[in-house]
Coordinates of C-alpha atoms in Angstrom, one line a residue:
X1 CA -12.3 -1.0 -51.9
X2 CA -11.6 -3.5 -49.1
X3 CA -8.8 -5.9 -49.7
X4 CA -8.5 -9.2 -47.9
X5 CA -5.7 -7.7 -45.7
X6 CA -8.0 -4.7 -44.8
X7 CA -10.9 -7.1 -43.9
X8 CA -8.6 -9.2 -41.8
X9 CA -7.3 -6.1 -39.9
X10 CA -10.9 -5.0 -39.3
X11 CA -11.9 -8.4 -38.1
X12 CA -8.9 -8.5 -35.7
X13 CA -9.7 -5.0 -34.3
X14 CA -13.4 -5.9 -33.9
X15 CA -12.5 -9.1 -32.1
X16 CA -10.2 -7.2 -29.7
X17 CA -13.2 -5.1 -28.6
X18 CA -15.3 -8.1 -27.9
X19 CA -12.5 -9.8 -25.9
X20 CA -12.0 -6.6 -23.9
X21 CA -15.8 -6.3 -23.2
X22 CA -16.0 -9.9 -22.2
X23 CA -13.3 -9.4 -19.5
X24 CA -14.6 -6.0 -18.1
X25 CA -14.9 -5.7 -14.4
X26 CA -18.2 -6.3 -12.7
X27 CA -19.5 -2.8 -12.3
X28 CA -20.6 -2.0 -8.7
X29 CA -19.3 -5.3 -7.1
X30 CA -17.2 -5.1 -4.0
X31 CA -16.2 -7.5 -1.3
X32 CA -15.7 -6.8 2.4
X33 CA -14.7 -8.9 5.4
X34 CA -13.6 -11.7 3.1
X35 CA -11.8 -14.7 4.6
X36 CA -11.2 -18.4 4.0
X37 CA -11.2 -20.8 6.9
X38 CA -7.9 -22.6 7.4
X39 CA -8.6 -26.3 7.2
X40 CA -7.0 -29.3 8.9
X41 CA -4.0 -30.8 6.9
X42 CA -5.9 -33.8 5.5
X43 CA -9.0 -31.7 4.4
X44 CA -9.6 -31.3 0.7
X45 CA -12.4 -28.8 1.2
X46 CA -12.3 -25.2 2.6
X47 CA -15.0 -22.6 3.1
X48 CA -15.0 -18.9 2.1
X49 CA -17.0 -16.1 3.7
X50 CA -17.5 -12.5 2.8
X51 CA -20.0 -9.7 2.2
X52 CA -20.7 -9.1 -1.5
X53 CA -22.1 -5.6 -2.1
X54 CA -23.6 -4.1 -5.3
X55 CA -23.5 -0.3 -5.6
X56 CA -25.1 -0.4 -9.0
X57 CA -28.7 0.1 -10.2
X58 CA -29.2 -3.4 -11.5
X59 CA -28.8 -6.8 -9.8
X60 CA -25.5 -8.6 -10.3
X61 CA -25.8 -12.4 -10.9
X62 CA -22.6 -14.3 -10.3
X63 CA -22.6 -17.5 -12.2
X64 CA -19.1 -18.8 -11.5
X65 CA -16.2 -18.5 -9.1
X66 CA -12.8 -19.9 -9.9
X67 CA -9.2 -19.9 -8.7
X68 CA -5.9 -21.4 -9.8
X69 CA -5.6 -22.5 -6.2
X70 CA -8.6 -24.9 -6.2
X71 CA -9.9 -27.5 -8.6
X72 CA -13.4 -26.0 -8.3
X73 CA -15.5 -23.5 -6.3
X74 CA -19.2 -23.9 -5.6
X75 CA -21.8 -21.8 -3.8
X76 CA -23.5 -23.7 -0.9
X77 CA -26.1 -22.9 1.7
X78 CA -26.5 -24.6 5.0
X79 CA -30.1 -25.3 5.8
X80 CA -31.6 -26.5 9.1
X81 CA -34.9 -28.4 9.0
X82 CA -36.3 -30.5 11.8
X83 CA -33.1 -30.3 13.7
X84 CA -31.1 -31.6 10.8
X85 CA -28.5 -29.6 8.9
X86 CA -28.0 -30.1 5.2
X87 CA -26.2 -28.3 2.4
X88 CA -27.7 -27.2 -0.8
X89 CA -25.7 -26.2 -3.9
X90 CA -26.8 -23.0 -5.7
X91 CA -25.9 -22.3 -9.4
X92 CA -25.7 -18.5 -9.0
X93 CA -25.4 -15.8 -6.4
X94 CA -27.6 -12.7 -7.0
X95 CA -26.7 -9.5 -5.3
X96 CA -29.6 -7.0 -5.4
X97 CA -29.2 -3.5 -6.8
X98 CA -27.9 -1.2 -4.1
X99 CA -27.8 -4.1 -1.8
X100 CA -25.6 -6.9 -0.4
X101 CA -25.6 -10.6 0.6
X102 CA -23.5 -12.1 3.3
X103 CA -21.7 -15.4 2.9
X104 CA -21.2 -16.6 6.5
X105 CA -20.8 -19.8 8.6
X106 CA -24.1 -21.6 8.9
X107 CA -25.6 -19.8 5.9
X108 CA -24.5 -19.2 2.3
X109 CA -20.8 -19.8 1.7
X110 CA -18.2 -20.7 -0.9
X111 CA -17.0 -24.3 -0.9
X112 CA -13.4 -24.5 -2.2
X113 CA -12.4 -28.0 -3.4
X114 CA -8.9 -29.6 -3.7
X115 CA -6.4 -26.8 -2.9
X116 CA -3.2 -27.2 -4.9
X117 CA -1.2 -26.8 -1.7
X118 CA -1.7 -26.5 2.0
X119 CA -3.0 -23.1 2.9
X120 CA -2.2 -21.6 6.2
X121 CA -3.3 -18.6 8.3
X122 CA -2.1 -15.4 6.5
X123 CA -1.9 -16.9 3.0
X124 CA -3.8 -15.1 0.2
X125 CA -5.9 -16.6 -2.5
X126 CA -7.2 -14.9 -5.7
X127 CA -10.8 -15.8 -6.5
X128 CA -12.3 -14.6 -9.8
X129 CA -16.1 -14.0 -9.9
X130 CA -17.8 -14.2 -13.4
X131 CA -21.2 -12.6 -13.9
X132 CA -24.0 -13.9 -16.1
X133 CA -23.0 -11.2 -18.7
X134 CA -19.4 -12.3 -18.9
X135 CA -17.9 -9.6 -16.7
X136 CA -15.1 -10.8 -14.4
X137 CA -13.5 -9.5 -11.2
X138 CA -10.7 -10.9 -9.0
X139 CA -10.5 -10.4 -5.3
X140 CA -7.6 -11.4 -3.0
X141 CA -8.8 -13.2 0.1
X142 CA -6.8 -14.1 3.2
X143 CA -6.8 -17.5 4.9
X144 CA -7.6 -17.2 8.6
X145 CA -7.9 -19.7 11.5
X146 CA -11.6 -20.2 12.3

C-alpha cells in the first residue's frame, strides 16, 4: 500500500527525470569557427557568427539563444533588395539533418543586445542554445576584432 510519504517520494523521483530530460544536450549539434565581433565602446549591440552543424538524422530547431552576458539574443538576417540592405528577425534557426548553416557577416547572424560589461578582443562569452524540444547546450565563444 502506498503511503503519502511513498507517493511524495515517487513524485519527487519522477520530477527529477523530467527536469533531467528537459536539460539534456542537443544531440548532434556542434559549433565551429564561432566569434563575436568586438563593438565600439558606446555600442549596445554586438553580432555573433559561427557555423552550426547537425550530425544527427533529424533537423534541429533552435528556438532561443541566451546568455548572462546580454539582456537578449535574437537571430537576424541581412537582406539586400533593390540596392537597399535591411534586417529581418527570425524566430528560429533550423539546422538540417546531417547538414549545417552558416551565421556570417552580411547574412544570418546573432544580434546580442545590451552587454553587461564592455567586451574586448579575447574575452569569452557563454551562449546557451535551446531547441524546440527543450534540449539545451552551451558554447563558449570568443570576442574578436572584426
